[in-house]
XYZ file of C-alpha atoms in Angstrom:
274
model
C -11.586 33.902 -43.874
C -14.003 36.212 -42.065
C -11.202 38.089 -40.325
C -9.544 38.738 -43.689
C -12.857 39.868 -45.105
C -13.724 42.373 -42.411
C -10.283 43.273 -41.087
C -9.112 43.053 -37.508
C -11.861 45.300 -36.175
C -14.832 43.093 -37.049
C -15.099 39.325 -36.983
C -18.283 37.766 -38.274
C -19.467 35.013 -35.976
C -21.501 32.227 -37.513
C -23.413 29.134 -36.404
C -24.094 27.039 -39.483
C -26.001 23.839 -40.016
C -23.569 21.063 -40.989
C -22.966 21.328 -44.719
C -24.370 24.861 -44.969
C -22.304 27.774 -46.244
C -22.488 31.536 -45.856
C -21.156 33.499 -48.791
C -18.683 36.325 -48.395
C -21.018 38.464 -50.515
C -23.756 38.140 -47.896
C -21.344 39.167 -45.147
C -19.987 42.092 -47.156
C -23.525 43.364 -47.626
C -23.963 43.628 -43.862
C -20.508 44.802 -42.892
C -21.464 48.326 -41.914
C -25.176 47.895 -41.281
C -28.007 45.511 -42.015
C -29.104 45.709 -45.660
C -32.901 45.302 -45.842
C -34.340 42.509 -47.960
C -36.600 43.623 -50.791
C -39.828 42.736 -48.981
C -38.528 42.993 -45.437
C -41.039 44.082 -42.825
C -41.152 44.412 -39.084
C -42.974 41.399 -37.669
C -43.173 42.402 -34.027
C -41.400 43.434 -30.854
C -40.917 42.112 -27.334
C -39.045 43.616 -24.407
C -35.594 42.657 -25.711
C -36.178 41.821 -29.390
C -37.330 43.544 -32.566
C -37.926 40.892 -35.215
C -38.180 41.303 -38.984
C -39.515 38.970 -41.662
C -37.936 38.721 -45.102
C -41.449 38.996 -46.546
C -41.794 35.343 -47.535
C -44.208 32.872 -45.971
C -41.293 31.054 -44.332
C -39.838 34.339 -43.144
C -43.160 35.369 -41.623
C -43.487 32.020 -39.848
C -39.874 32.086 -38.621
C -40.316 35.619 -37.291
C -43.437 34.634 -35.375
C -41.722 31.534 -33.998
C -38.834 33.659 -32.730
C -41.190 36.242 -31.244
C -42.906 33.430 -29.375
C -39.750 31.996 -27.818
C -37.110 34.725 -27.646
C -37.995 36.227 -24.267
C -38.117 32.833 -22.571
C -34.758 31.940 -24.109
C -33.326 35.309 -23.049
C -34.502 34.803 -19.463
C -33.078 31.273 -19.316
C -29.742 32.540 -20.643
C -29.768 35.379 -18.150
C -30.167 32.853 -15.325
C -27.305 30.741 -16.680
C -25.106 33.847 -16.725
C -25.811 34.941 -13.171
C -28.479 37.551 -13.847
C -26.312 39.560 -16.241
C -27.937 42.005 -18.673
C -25.796 42.590 -21.779
C -25.418 46.051 -23.339
C -26.752 47.179 -26.715
C -30.263 45.844 -26.298
C -32.690 45.259 -27.889
C -31.679 42.564 -30.348
C -32.578 43.292 -33.963
C -33.357 39.895 -35.499
C -33.807 39.277 -39.222
C -35.301 36.169 -40.794
C -32.853 35.598 -43.643
C -33.005 32.781 -46.214
C -29.264 33.191 -46.850
C -28.145 32.880 -43.225
C -27.313 29.157 -43.373
C -28.046 29.015 -39.648
C -27.418 32.255 -37.779
C -24.746 34.934 -37.683
C -23.836 38.286 -36.220
C -20.861 40.492 -37.005
C -19.178 40.201 -33.613
C -19.622 38.147 -30.468
C -21.288 41.141 -28.800
C -23.350 42.051 -31.861
C -27.095 42.270 -31.266
C -28.010 42.506 -34.962
C -28.637 38.832 -35.753
C -29.560 37.083 -39.000
C -31.332 33.735 -38.640
C -32.432 31.198 -41.234
C -36.040 31.501 -42.442
C -37.166 28.166 -41.035
C -39.865 28.354 -38.365
C -38.927 24.976 -36.875
C -35.234 25.812 -36.473
C -35.005 29.597 -36.156
C -35.696 29.851 -32.391
C -32.869 27.447 -31.574
C -30.348 29.155 -33.826
C -31.297 32.543 -32.390
C -30.746 31.183 -28.885
C -27.157 30.255 -29.749
C -26.467 33.854 -30.788
C -28.153 35.182 -27.643
C -25.766 33.034 -25.592
C -22.779 34.438 -27.486
C -23.822 37.999 -26.634
C -23.972 37.019 -22.967
C -20.540 35.371 -23.265
C -19.095 38.622 -24.594
C -20.734 40.648 -21.829
C -19.497 38.307 -19.083
C -15.969 38.448 -20.531
C -14.535 35.623 -18.445
C -12.919 33.565 -21.204
C -15.806 32.263 -23.286
C -14.977 33.304 -26.852
C -17.645 32.714 -29.467
C -15.021 32.826 -32.203
C -13.274 29.642 -31.044
C -14.175 26.231 -29.684
C -15.039 26.947 -26.064
C -17.525 29.748 -26.699
C -18.970 28.245 -29.868
C -19.586 24.932 -28.123
C -21.190 26.552 -25.085
C -23.565 28.507 -27.307
C -24.481 25.311 -29.138
C -25.178 23.116 -26.123
C -27.194 25.787 -24.341
C -29.236 26.299 -27.500
C -29.735 22.529 -27.682
C -30.854 22.550 -24.042
C -33.590 25.053 -24.856
C -34.351 23.708 -28.318
C -33.606 19.981 -28.602
C -35.255 20.001 -32.027
C -32.042 21.385 -33.549
C -29.601 19.100 -31.706
C -29.964 16.076 -33.958
C -28.519 17.929 -36.932
C -25.206 18.145 -35.073
C -24.779 14.546 -33.904
C -22.653 13.828 -36.941
C -20.140 16.496 -35.892
C -19.588 14.523 -32.676
C -19.264 11.258 -34.592
C -16.839 12.811 -37.070
C -14.633 14.137 -34.272
C -14.550 10.699 -32.654
C -13.825 8.953 -35.950
C -11.001 11.400 -36.728
C -9.013 10.140 -33.733
C -10.689 12.436 -31.158
C -8.033 15.172 -31.018
C -7.885 17.297 -27.876
C -9.938 20.442 -28.493
C -10.548 20.679 -24.760
C -7.076 22.019 -24.011
C -6.321 23.369 -27.494
C -8.762 26.216 -28.091
C -7.322 27.428 -31.387
C -9.997 26.105 -33.768
C -12.481 28.626 -35.142
C -16.241 28.660 -34.788
C -16.816 26.987 -38.163
C -14.639 23.971 -37.295
C -17.339 21.352 -36.862
C -14.950 18.667 -35.567
C -13.679 20.914 -32.792
C -17.205 21.950 -31.871
C -18.289 18.304 -31.823
C -15.585 17.667 -29.234
C -16.559 20.765 -27.286
C -20.228 19.838 -27.239
C -19.471 16.392 -25.838
C -17.072 17.734 -23.205
C -19.626 20.246 -21.971
C -22.192 17.451 -21.761
C -19.586 15.495 -19.775
C -19.144 18.380 -17.342
C -22.888 18.848 -16.983
C -24.338 15.337 -17.031
C -21.420 13.095 -15.950
C -19.698 15.367 -13.440
C -23.042 17.040 -12.525
C -22.043 20.697 -12.690
C -25.007 22.926 -13.435
C -24.972 25.370 -16.327
C -24.642 28.506 -14.152
C -21.519 27.033 -12.514
C -20.047 26.132 -15.902
C -20.795 29.578 -17.331
C -19.317 31.276 -14.270
C -16.128 29.181 -14.404
C -15.240 30.276 -17.940
C -11.552 30.271 -18.759
C -9.460 30.471 -21.936
C -10.228 26.849 -22.910
C -12.606 24.103 -21.862
C -9.745 22.509 -19.966
C -9.374 25.649 -17.883
C -13.098 25.536 -17.140
C -12.672 21.921 -16.002
C -9.755 22.874 -13.724
C -11.735 25.729 -12.186
C -14.701 23.460 -11.483
C -12.856 20.358 -10.272
C -9.398 21.483 -9.193
C -7.864 18.696 -11.281
C -5.380 18.613 -14.151
C -7.256 19.236 -17.425
C -5.015 16.782 -19.277
C -6.267 14.059 -16.943
C -9.769 15.422 -17.381
C -9.520 14.926 -21.124
C -8.243 11.367 -20.649
C -11.144 10.574 -18.314
C -13.555 12.074 -20.846
C -12.157 9.874 -23.624
C -12.316 6.830 -21.348
C -15.972 7.541 -20.620
C -16.794 7.855 -24.318
C -14.884 4.654 -25.057
C -17.531 2.755 -23.107
C -20.112 3.667 -25.774
C -17.844 3.112 -28.785
C -19.433 0.576 -31.115
C -16.886 -0.228 -33.782
C -15.702 3.350 -34.143
C -19.143 4.923 -33.802
C -20.483 6.421 -30.596
C -23.872 5.215 -29.365
C -25.466 8.650 -29.172
C -29.090 9.467 -28.383
C -30.956 11.964 -30.601
C -30.006 14.754 -28.184
C -26.302 14.113 -28.807
C -25.694 13.880 -25.048
C -24.722 10.315 -24.049
C -24.008 11.098 -20.398
C -24.087 9.857 -17.731
C -22.376 6.598 -18.631
C -21.026 3.836 -16.406
C -17.245 3.793 -16.172
C -14.705 1.637 -14.393
C -13.280 4.747 -12.752
C -15.085 7.239 -10.545
C -15.285 10.457 -12.571
């Protein structure tokens, strides 16, 4: 839908709360450039971020929350991505009650709209920061499809576990749907919550079950999560997906996964050495 809206030259990239929507009218309004809200005002600036409030009490609080966390989240992301500094800094960040989560108009885009919720805004901003680093690294992570969307989510959850619980149901829904292989099929878009639920769990599997650190995972990249697995382990990604499903099967309770609030069930005990 977003590609049809903007044409082939611009693809809006979105990270929505489950059940949230982002209207095409909102995206049209920002196609060429950010359209200021009626009471928008600059809330503050750090080294890599200029943050704006929408002029509401929630917008003011969200802007201050992001100002308080953004540099730490940027530095953590920079370490995950091998010390890389992306182009087109600083980020221009807008508290936006219509964002539904967070969005920017391309994976590399540093104009970011984030929901006006002070408890959630820092985490959603972090996901978009990660996507900008993915685009700059350019080693296969694509924020428009499952592998890049899932990486941005789990790294945001790592920094901001307060937003992770909202997404547990996406993991459950993927499992309940027959757990299709979105590890080796990377065709699903960034708004496909089932595919991202699979991707989140597989990245947790790589990190917490197979014990690869986030910098190694980010550096491995590849055109799909299966390719990342092959680069890290040297093994067939089809077998990797089967081992992943077998590990999750040990926490299946009548068709529902026994997930902690973080959404990351690993490590788990398996009958086979992973």
